[in-house]
Amino acid sequence: MTGPAVSVTIDDAPDTVAADGVDPDLLVVHQQDIQAVVNALWSGGAEAMTIQGQRVISTTGVKCVGNTVVLHGIPYAPPYVVSALGDPGRLRAALAGSPALQIYQQYVAAYGLVYQERSLGRADFPAHEGSLDLQFATPPGGNSASPTAEDDETPR
């Protein structure tokens, strides 16, 4: 896909902050910080999204492993770049209105974590290469627990 986009870069605080006796856990980007950017962009009408240049979809899991994030089995280190195709005004408004990102901005101000937004006049996103099928557990010897429309006997 191609179109206008917004790109957000988030990164750990500089090493010099750690020397000030601050809890190191407050100085690094966590999974929930990346997820906050992703969720805000989806809510702002993102038509497509990448993290670290890798196309993601609404069901993509963002998982922290140590000081890296794993997407589709591939580890990535900071800085983390999340980009979304869509109306830049709506995407930026969603980022600004996100309570989770407002909290993250407090850490940016207090500890020097990085948060940078930029609009892109044109961005090219690769196609999603992973599965589009949802995977779920089923009981041994049983069928799926998810009902179909025919199975729903709820009175209307």
CSV table of N, CA and C in Angstrom, one decimal:
chain,number,residue,atom,x,y,z
A,1,MET,N,0.8,-1.2,0.0
A,1,MET,CA,0.0,0.0,0.0
A,1,MET,C,0.9,1.2,0.0
A,2,THR,N,0.3,2.3,-0.5
A,2,THR,CA,1.1,3.6,-0.6
A,2,THR,C,0.1,4.7,-0.3
A,3,GLY,N,0.7,5.7,0.4
A,3,GLY,CA,-0.1,6.9,0.7
A,3,GLY,C,0.6,7.7,1.8
A,4,PRO,N,-0.1,8.8,2.2
A,4,PRO,CA,0.4,9.6,3.3
A,4,PRO,C,0.5,8.8,4.6
A,5,ALA,N,1.4,9.1,5.5
A,5,ALA,CA,1.6,8.3,6.7
A,5,ALA,C,2.1,9.2,7.8
A,6,VAL,N,2.1,8.6,9.0
A,6,VAL,CA,2.7,9.2,10.2
A,6,VAL,C,3.7,8.2,10.7
A,7,SER,N,4.8,8.6,11.1
A,7,SER,CA,5.8,7.7,11.7
A,7,SER,C,6.2,8.2,13.1
A,8,VAL,N,6.2,7.2,14.0
A,8,VAL,CA,6.6,7.5,15.4
A,8,VAL,C,7.8,6.7,15.8
A,9,THR,N,8.8,7.4,16.3
A,9,THR,CA,10.0,6.7,16.8
A,9,THR,C,10.1,6.9,18.3
A,10,ILE,N,10.2,5.7,19.0
A,10,ILE,CA,10.4,5.8,20.5
A,10,ILE,C,11.7,5.0,20.8
A,11,ASP,N,12.4,5.5,21.8
A,11,ASP,CA,13.7,4.9,22.2
A,11,ASP,C,14.0,5.0,23.6
A,12,ASP,N,14.9,4.2,24.1
A,12,ASP,CA,15.3,4.3,25.5
A,12,ASP,C,16.0,5.6,25.8
A,13,ALA,N,16.0,5.9,27.1
A,13,ALA,CA,16.7,7.1,27.6
A,13,ALA,C,18.2,7.0,27.3
A,14,PRO,N,19.0,8.1,27.2
A,14,PRO,CA,20.4,8.0,27.1
A,14,PRO,C,21.1,7.3,28.3
A,15,ASP,N,22.2,6.7,28.0
A,15,ASP,CA,22.9,6.0,29.1
A,15,ASP,C,23.3,6.9,30.3
A,16,THR,N,23.5,8.2,30.0
A,16,THR,CA,23.9,9.2,31.0
A,16,THR,C,22.8,9.3,32.1
A,17,VAL,N,21.5,9.1,31.8
A,17,VAL,CA,20.5,9.2,32.8
A,17,VAL,C,20.6,8.1,33.9
A,18,ALA,N,21.0,6.9,33.5
A,18,ALA,CA,21.2,5.8,34.4
A,18,ALA,C,22.2,6.1,35.5
A,19,ALA,N,23.1,6.9,35.2
A,19,ALA,CA,24.2,7.2,36.2
A,19,ALA,C,23.6,8.0,37.3
A,20,ASP,N,22.4,8.6,37.1
A,20,ASP,CA,21.8,9.5,38.2
A,20,ASP,C,21.1,8.7,39.2
A,21,GLY,N,21.2,7.3,39.2
A,21,GLY,CA,20.6,6.5,40.2
A,21,GLY,C,19.1,6.3,40.0
A,22,VAL,N,18.6,6.5,38.8
A,22,VAL,CA,17.2,6.3,38.4
A,22,VAL,C,17.0,4.8,38.2
A,23,ASP,N,15.8,4.2,38.6
A,23,ASP,CA,15.5,2.8,38.3
A,23,ASP,C,15.6,2.6,36.8
A,24,PRO,N,16.5,1.6,36.4
A,24,PRO,CA,16.7,1.3,35.0
A,24,PRO,C,15.4,0.9,34.3
A,25,ASP,N,14.4,0.4,35.0
A,25,ASP,CA,13.2,0.0,34.3
A,25,ASP,C,12.4,1.2,33.8
A,26,LEU,N,12.6,2.4,34.4
A,26,LEU,CA,11.9,3.6,33.9
A,26,LEU,C,12.6,4.2,32.7
A,27,LEU,N,13.7,3.7,32.3
A,27,LEU,CA,14.5,4.3,31.2
A,27,LEU,C,14.5,3.6,29.9
A,28,VAL,N,13.7,2.5,29.8
A,28,VAL,CA,13.6,1.8,28.6
A,28,VAL,C,12.2,1.7,28.1
A,29,VAL,N,12.1,1.5,26.7
A,29,VAL,CA,10.8,1.3,26.1
A,29,VAL,C,10.3,-0.1,26.4
A,30,HIS,N,9.1,-0.2,26.8
A,30,HIS,CA,8.4,-1.5,27.1
A,30,HIS,C,7.4,-1.8,26.0
A,31,GLN,N,7.0,-3.1,26.0
A,31,GLN,CA,6.0,-3.5,25.1
A,31,GLN,C,4.7,-2.7,25.1
A,32,GLN,N,4.3,-2.3,26.3
A,32,GLN,CA,3.1,-1.5,26.4
A,32,GLN,C,3.2,-0.1,25.8
A,33,ASP,N,4.5,0.4,25.7
A,33,ASP,CA,4.7,1.7,25.1
A,33,ASP,C,4.5,1.6,23.6
A,34,ILE,N,5.1,0.5,23.0
A,34,ILE,CA,4.9,0.3,21.6
A,34,ILE,C,3.4,0.0,21.3
A,35,GLN,N,2.8,-0.8,22.1
A,35,GLN,CA,1.4,-1.1,21.9
A,35,GLN,C,0.5,0.1,22.0
A,36,ALA,N,0.9,1.1,22.9
A,36,ALA,CA,0.1,2.3,23.0
A,36,ALA,C,0.2,3.1,21.7
A,37,VAL,N,1.3,3.1,21.0
A,37,VAL,CA,1.5,3.8,19.8
A,37,VAL,C,0.6,3.1,18.7
A,38,VAL,N,0.7,1.8,18.7
A,38,VAL,CA,0.0,1.0,17.7
A,38,VAL,C,-1.5,1.2,17.9
A,39,ASN,N,-2.0,1.1,19.1
A,39,ASN,CA,-3.4,1.2,19.4
A,39,ASN,C,-3.9,2.6,19.0
A,40,ALA,N,-3.2,3.6,19.4
A,40,ALA,CA,-3.6,5.0,19.0
A,40,ALA,C,-3.7,5.1,17.5
A,41,LEU,N,-2.7,4.6,16.8
A,41,LEU,CA,-2.8,4.7,15.3
A,41,LEU,C,-4.0,4.0,14.7
A,42,TRP,N,-4.2,2.7,15.2
A,42,TRP,CA,-5.4,2.0,14.7
A,42,TRP,C,-6.7,2.8,15.0
A,43,SER,N,-6.8,3.4,16.2
A,43,SER,CA,-8.0,4.1,16.6
A,43,SER,C,-8.1,5.4,15.8
A,44,GLY,N,-7.0,5.9,15.3
A,44,GLY,CA,-7.0,7.1,14.4
A,44,GLY,C,-7.3,6.8,13.0
A,45,GLY,N,-7.6,5.6,12.6
A,45,GLY,CA,-8.0,5.2,11.3
A,45,GLY,C,-6.9,4.7,10.4
A,46,ALA,N,-5.8,4.2,11.0
A,46,ALA,CA,-4.7,3.7,10.2
A,46,ALA,C,-5.2,2.6,9.2
A,47,GLU,N,-4.8,2.7,8.0
A,47,GLU,CA,-5.2,1.8,6.9
A,47,GLU,C,-4.2,0.6,6.8
A,48,ALA,N,-3.0,0.9,7.2
A,48,ALA,CA,-1.9,-0.1,7.2
A,48,ALA,C,-0.9,0.3,8.2
A,49,MET,N,-0.1,-0.6,8.7
A,49,MET,CA,0.9,-0.2,9.7
A,49,MET,C,2.1,-1.1,9.5
A,50,THR,N,3.3,-0.5,9.9
A,50,THR,CA,4.5,-1.3,10.0
A,50,THR,C,5.2,-1.0,11.4
A,51,ILE,N,5.9,-2.0,11.9
A,51,ILE,CA,6.8,-1.8,13.0
A,51,ILE,C,8.1,-2.3,12.6
A,52,GLN,N,9.1,-1.4,12.7
A,52,GLN,CA,10.5,-1.7,12.2
A,52,GLN,C,10.5,-2.1,10.8
A,53,GLY,N,9.6,-1.5,10.0
A,53,GLY,CA,9.5,-1.8,8.6
A,53,GLY,C,8.7,-3.1,8.2
A,54,GLN,N,8.3,-3.9,9.2
A,54,GLN,CA,7.6,-5.1,9.0
A,54,GLN,C,6.1,-4.9,9.1
A,55,ARG,N,5.4,-5.2,8.1
A,55,ARG,CA,3.9,-5.0,8.0
A,55,ARG,C,3.3,-5.8,9.1
A,56,VAL,N,2.4,-5.2,9.9
A,56,VAL,CA,1.6,-5.8,10.9
A,56,VAL,C,0.2,-5.6,10.7
A,57,ILE,N,-0.7,-6.4,11.3
A,57,ILE,CA,-2.1,-6.3,11.2
A,57,ILE,C,-2.7,-6.2,12.6
A,58,SER,N,-4.0,-6.1,12.6
A,58,SER,CA,-4.6,-5.8,13.9
A,58,SER,C,-4.4,-7.0,14.9
A,59,THR,N,-4.2,-8.1,14.5
A,59,THR,CA,-4.0,-9.3,15.4
A,59,THR,C,-2.5,-9.6,15.7
A,60,THR,N,-1.6,-8.8,15.1
A,60,THR,CA,-0.2,-9.0,15.4
A,60,THR,C,0.2,-8.8,16.9
A,61,GLY,N,0.9,-9.7,17.5
A,61,GLY,CA,1.3,-9.6,18.8
A,61,GLY,C,2.6,-8.9,18.9
A,62,VAL,N,2.7,-8.0,19.9
A,62,VAL,CA,4.0,-7.3,20.2
A,62,VAL,C,4.5,-7.8,21.5
A,63,LYS,N,5.6,-8.5,21.5
A,63,LYS,CA,6.1,-9.2,22.7
A,63,LYS,C,7.5,-8.8,23.0
A,64,CYS,N,7.7,-8.4,24.3
A,64,CYS,CA,9.0,-8.1,24.8
A,64,CYS,C,9.8,-9.4,25.2
A,65,VAL,N,11.0,-9.4,24.8
A,65,VAL,CA,11.9,-10.5,25.3
A,65,VAL,C,13.2,-9.8,25.6
A,66,GLY,N,13.4,-9.7,26.9
A,66,GLY,CA,14.6,-8.9,27.4
A,66,GLY,C,14.5,-7.5,27.0
A,67,ASN,N,15.5,-7.0,26.3
A,67,ASN,CA,15.5,-5.6,25.8
A,67,ASN,C,15.1,-5.5,24.4
A,68,THR,N,14.5,-6.5,23.8
A,68,THR,CA,14.1,-6.5,22.4
A,68,THR,C,12.6,-6.7,22.3
A,69,VAL,N,12.0,-6.4,21.2
A,69,VAL,CA,10.6,-6.8,20.9
A,69,VAL,C,10.6,-7.8,19.7
A,70,VAL,N,9.8,-8.8,19.9
A,70,VAL,CA,9.7,-9.9,18.9
A,70,VAL,C,8.4,-9.7,18.1
A,71,LEU,N,8.5,-9.6,16.8
A,71,LEU,CA,7.4,-9.6,15.9
A,71,LEU,C,7.4,-10.7,14.9
A,72,HIS,N,6.4,-11.6,14.9
A,72,HIS,CA,6.4,-12.7,14.0
A,72,HIS,C,7.7,-13.5,14.1
A,73,GLY,N,8.2,-13.7,15.3
A,73,GLY,CA,9.4,-14.5,15.6
A,73,GLY,C,10.7,-13.8,15.4
A,74,ILE,N,10.7,-12.5,15.0
A,74,ILE,CA,12.0,-11.8,14.7
A,74,ILE,C,12.2,-10.8,15.8
A,75,PRO,N,13.4,-10.8,16.4
A,75,PRO,CA,13.7,-9.8,17.5
A,75,PRO,C,14.2,-8.5,16.9
A,76,TYR,N,13.8,-7.4,17.5
A,76,TYR,CA,14.2,-6.1,17.1
A,76,TYR,C,14.6,-5.3,18.3
A,77,ALA,N,15.7,-4.5,18.2
A,77,ALA,CA,16.2,-3.6,19.3
A,77,ALA,C,15.7,-2.2,19.0
A,78,PRO,N,15.7,-1.4,20.1
A,78,PRO,CA,15.4,0.0,19.9
A,78,PRO,C,16.5,0.7,19.1
A,79,PRO,N,16.1,1.9,18.5
A,79,PRO,CA,14.9,2.6,18.5
A,79,PRO,C,13.8,1.9,17.7
A,80,TYR,N,12.5,2.0,18.2
A,80,TYR,CA,11.4,1.4,17.5
A,80,TYR,C,10.7,2.4,16.7
A,81,VAL,N,10.4,2.0,15.4
A,81,VAL,CA,9.7,2.9,14.5
A,81,VAL,C,8.4,2.3,14.1
A,82,VAL,N,7.3,3.0,14.4
A,82,VAL,CA,5.9,2.5,14.0
A,82,VAL,C,5.4,3.5,13.0
A,83,SER,N,5.0,3.0,11.9
A,83,SER,CA,4.5,3.9,10.8
A,83,SER,C,3.1,3.4,10.4
A,84,ALA,N,2.2,4.4,10.1
A,84,ALA,CA,0.9,4.1,9.7
A,84,ALA,C,0.4,4.9,8.5
A,85,LEU,N,-0.2,4.2,7.6
A,85,LEU,CA,-0.8,4.9,6.4
A,85,LEU,C,-2.2,5.4,6.8
A,86,GLY,N,-2.5,6.6,6.4
A,86,GLY,CA,-3.8,7.2,6.7
A,86,GLY,C,-3.8,8.7,6.7
A,87,ASP,N,-4.9,9.3,7.1
A,87,ASP,CA,-5.0,10.8,7.2
A,87,ASP,C,-4.0,11.2,8.3
A,88,PRO,N,-3.0,12.0,8.0
A,88,PRO,CA,-2.0,12.4,9.0
A,88,PRO,C,-2.6,13.2,10.2
A,89,GLY,N,-3.6,14.0,9.9
A,89,GLY,CA,-4.3,14.8,10.9
A,89,GLY,C,-5.0,13.9,11.9
A,90,ARG,N,-5.7,13.0,11.4
A,90,ARG,CA,-6.5,12.1,12.3
A,90,ARG,C,-5.5,11.2,13.1
A,91,LEU,N,-4.4,10.7,12.4
A,91,LEU,CA,-3.5,9.9,13.1
A,91,LEU,C,-2.8,10.6,14.3
A,92,ARG,N,-2.3,11.8,14.0
A,92,ARG,CA,-1.7,12.7,15.0
A,92,ARG,C,-2.6,13.0,16.1
A,93,ALA,N,-3.9,13.3,15.8
A,93,ALA,CA,-4.9,13.6,16.8
A,93,ALA,C,-5.1,12.4,17.8
A,94,ALA,N,-5.1,11.2,17.2
A,94,ALA,CA,-5.3,10.0,18.0
A,94,ALA,C,-4.1,9.8,18.9
A,95,LEU,N,-2.9,10.1,18.4
A,95,LEU,CA,-1.7,9.9,19.2
A,95,LEU,C,-1.7,10.9,20.4
A,96,ALA,N,-2.1,12.2,20.1
A,96,ALA,CA,-2.1,13.2,21.1
A,96,ALA,C,-3.2,12.9,22.1
A,97,GLY,N,-4.3,12.3,21.7
A,97,GLY,CA,-5.4,12.0,22.6
A,97,GLY,C,-5.3,10.7,23.4
A,98,SER,N,-4.2,10.0,23.2
A,98,SER,CA,-4.0,8.7,23.9
A,98,SER,C,-3.6,8.9,25.3
A,99,PRO,N,-4.4,8.4,26.3
A,99,PRO,CA,-4.0,8.6,27.7
A,99,PRO,C,-2.6,7.8,28.0
A,100,ALA,N,-2.5,6.7,27.4
A,100,ALA,CA,-1.2,5.9,27.6
A,100,ALA,C,0.0,6.7,27.1
A,101,LEU,N,-0.2,7.3,25.9
A,101,LEU,CA,1.0,8.1,25.4
A,101,LEU,C,1.2,9.4,26.1
A,102,GLN,N,0.1,9.9,26.7
A,102,GLN,CA,0.3,11.1,27.6
A,102,GLN,C,1.2,10.8,28.8
A,103,ILE,N,1.0,9.6,29.3
A,103,ILE,CA,1.8,9.1,30.4
A,103,ILE,C,3.3,8.9,29.9
A,104,TYR,N,3.4,8.3,28.8
A,104,TYR,CA,4.7,8.0,28.2
A,104,TYR,C,5.5,9.4,28.0
A,105,GLN,N,4.7,10.4,27.6
A,105,GLN,CA,5.3,11.7,27.4
A,105,GLN,C,5.9,12.3,28.7
A,106,GLN,N,5.3,12.0,29.8
A,106,GLN,CA,5.8,12.4,31.1
A,106,GLN,C,7.1,11.8,31.4
A,107,TYR,N,7.3,10.5,31.0
A,107,TYR,CA,8.6,9.9,31.1
A,107,TYR,C,9.6,10.4,30.1
A,108,VAL,N,9.2,10.9,29.0
A,108,VAL,CA,10.1,11.5,28.0
A,108,VAL,C,10.6,12.8,28.7
A,109,ALA,N,9.7,13.6,29.3
A,109,ALA,CA,10.1,14.8,29.9
A,109,ALA,C,11.0,14.6,31.1
A,110,ALA,N,10.7,13.6,31.9
A,110,ALA,CA,11.4,13.4,33.2
A,110,ALA,C,12.7,12.7,33.0
A,111,TYR,N,12.8,11.7,32.1
A,111,TYR,CA,14.0,10.8,32.0
A,111,TYR,C,14.7,10.8,30.7
A,112,GLY,N,14.2,11.5,29.7
A,112,GLY,CA,14.8,11.6,28.4
A,112,GLY,C,14.6,10.5,27.4
A,113,LEU,N,13.5,9.7,27.7
A,113,LEU,CA,13.1,8.7,26.7
A,113,LEU,C,12.8,9.5,25.4
A,114,VAL,N,12.8,8.8,24.3
A,114,VAL,CA,12.6,9.5,23.0
A,114,VAL,C,11.2,9.2,22.5
A,115,TYR,N,10.6,10.3,22.0
A,115,TYR,CA,9.3,10.2,21.3
A,115,TYR,C,9.4,11.3,20.2
A,116,GLN,N,9.3,10.8,18.9
A,116,GLN,CA,9.3,11.7,17.8
A,116,GLN,C,8.3,11.3,16.8
A,117,GLU,N,7.5,12.3,16.3
A,117,GLU,CA,6.5,12.0,15.3
A,117,GLU,C,6.9,12.8,14.1
A,118,ARG,N,6.6,12.2,12.9
A,118,ARG,CA,6.7,13.0,11.7
A,118,ARG,C,5.7,12.5,10.7
A,119,SER,N,5.3,13.4,9.9
A,119,SER,CA,4.4,13.1,8.8
A,119,SER,C,5.2,12.8,7.5
A,120,LEU,N,4.7,11.8,6.8
A,120,LEU,CA,5.3,11.4,5.5
A,120,LEU,C,4.3,11.7,4.4
A,121,GLY,N,4.7,12.5,3.4
A,121,GLY,CA,3.9,12.7,2.3
A,121,GLY,C,3.5,11.5,1.5
A,122,ARG,N,4.4,10.5,1.5
A,122,ARG,CA,4.2,9.3,0.8
A,122,ARG,C,5.0,8.2,1.4
A,123,ALA,N,4.4,7.1,1.7
A,123,ALA,CA,5.1,5.9,2.2
A,123,ALA,C,4.7,4.7,1.5
A,124,ASP,N,5.6,3.8,1.3
A,124,ASP,CA,5.2,2.5,0.6
A,124,ASP,C,5.4,1.4,1.7
A,125,PHE,N,4.3,0.7,1.9
A,125,PHE,CA,4.3,-0.4,2.9
A,125,PHE,C,4.2,-1.8,2.1
A,126,PRO,N,5.1,-2.7,2.6
A,126,PRO,CA,5.0,-4.0,2.0
A,126,PRO,C,3.7,-4.8,2.4
A,127,ALA,N,3.4,-5.8,1.7
A,127,ALA,CA,2.3,-6.6,2.0
A,127,ALA,C,2.6,-7.4,3.3
A,128,HIS,N,1.5,-7.8,4.0
A,128,HIS,CA,1.7,-8.6,5.2
A,128,HIS,C,2.0,-10.1,4.7
A,129,GLU,N,3.0,-10.7,5.3
A,129,GLU,CA,3.5,-12.0,4.8
A,129,GLU,C,3.1,-13.1,5.7
A,130,GLY,N,2.5,-12.8,6.9
A,130,GLY,CA,2.1,-13.8,7.8
A,130,GLY,C,0.7,-14.4,7.5
A,131,SER,N,0.3,-15.3,8.4
A,131,SER,CA,-1.0,-15.9,8.2
A,131,SER,C,-2.1,-14.8,8.6
A,132,LEU,N,-3.2,-14.9,7.9
A,132,LEU,CA,-4.4,-14.1,8.3
A,132,LEU,C,-5.4,-14.9,9.1
A,133,ASP,N,-5.1,-16.2,9.2
A,133,ASP,CA,-6.0,-17.1,10.0
A,133,ASP,C,-5.7,-17.0,11.5
A,134,LEU,N,-6.8,-16.9,12.3
A,134,LEU,CA,-6.6,-16.9,13.7
A,134,LEU,C,-6.4,-18.4,14.2
A,135,GLN,N,-5.5,-18.5,15.1
A,135,GLN,CA,-5.3,-19.8,15.7
A,135,GLN,C,-5.8,-19.9,17.1
A,136,PHE,N,-6.5,-20.9,17.5
A,136,PHE,CA,-7.1,-21.0,18.8
A,136,PHE,C,-7.1,-22.5,19.2
A,137,ALA,N,-7.2,-22.7,20.5
A,137,ALA,CA,-7.2,-24.0,21.1
A,137,ALA,C,-8.6,-24.6,21.0
A,138,THR,N,-8.6,-25.9,20.9
A,138,THR,CA,-9.8,-26.7,21.0
A,138,THR,C,-9.6,-27.8,22.0
A,139,PRO,N,-10.7,-28.2,22.7
A,139,PRO,CA,-10.6,-29.3,23.7
A,139,PRO,C,-10.2,-30.6,23.0
A,140,PRO,N,-9.5,-31.4,23.7
A,140,PRO,CA,-9.2,-32.7,23.1
A,140,PRO,C,-10.4,-33.5,22.6
A,141,GLY,N,-10.5,-33.9,21.4
A,141,GLY,CA,-11.6,-34.7,20.9
A,141,GLY,C,-12.9,-33.9,20.7
A,142,GLY,N,-12.8,-32.6,20.8
A,142,GLY,CA,-14.0,-31.7,20.7
A,142,GLY,C,-13.9,-30.8,19.5
A,143,ASN,N,-14.9,-30.1,19.3
A,143,ASN,CA,-14.9,-29.1,18.2
A,143,ASN,C,-14.6,-27.7,18.8
A,144,SER,N,-14.4,-26.8,17.9
A,144,SER,CA,-14.2,-25.4,18.3
A,144,SER,C,-15.3,-24.9,19.3
A,145,ALA,N,-14.9,-24.1,20.3
A,145,ALA,CA,-15.8,-23.6,21.2
A,145,ALA,C,-16.5,-22.3,20.7
A,146,SER,N,-16.0,-21.8,19.5
A,146,SER,CA,-16.6,-20.6,19.0
A,146,SER,C,-17.9,-20.9,18.3
A,147,PRO,N,-19.0,-20.2,18.7
A,147,PRO,CA,-20.3,-20.5,18.1
A,147,PRO,C,-20.4,-19.8,16.7
A,148,THR,N,-21.2,-20.4,15.9
A,148,THR,CA,-21.6,-19.8,14.6
A,148,THR,C,-22.9,-19.2,14.7
A,149,ALA,N,-23.3,-18.5,13.7
A,149,ALA,CA,-24.6,-17.8,13.7
A,149,ALA,C,-25.7,-18.8,13.9
A,150,GLU,N,-25.6,-20.0,13.3
A,150,GLU,CA,-26.7,-21.0,13.4
A,150,GLU,C,-26.7,-21.6,14.9
A,151,ASP,N,-25.6,-21.6,15.6
A,151,ASP,CA,-25.5,-22.1,16.9
A,151,ASP,C,-26.1,-21.2,18.0
A,152,ASP,N,-26.2,-20.0,17.6
A,152,ASP,CA,-26.7,-19.0,18.6
A,152,ASP,C,-28.2,-19.1,18.8
A,153,GLU,N,-28.6,-19.5,20.0
A,153,GLU,CA,-30.0,-19.7,20.3
A,153,GLU,C,-30.5,-18.6,21.3
A,154,THR,N,-29.7,-17.5,21.3
A,154,THR,CA,-30.1,-16.4,22.2
A,154,THR,C,-31.4,-15.7,21.6
A,155,PRO,N,-32.4,-15.5,22.5
A,155,PRO,CA,-33.6,-14.9,22.0
A,155,PRO,C,-33.3,-13.5,21.6
A,156,ARG,N,-34.1,-13.1,20.5
A,156,ARG,CA,-33.8,-11.7,20.0
A,156,ARG,C,-35.0,-10.8,20.3
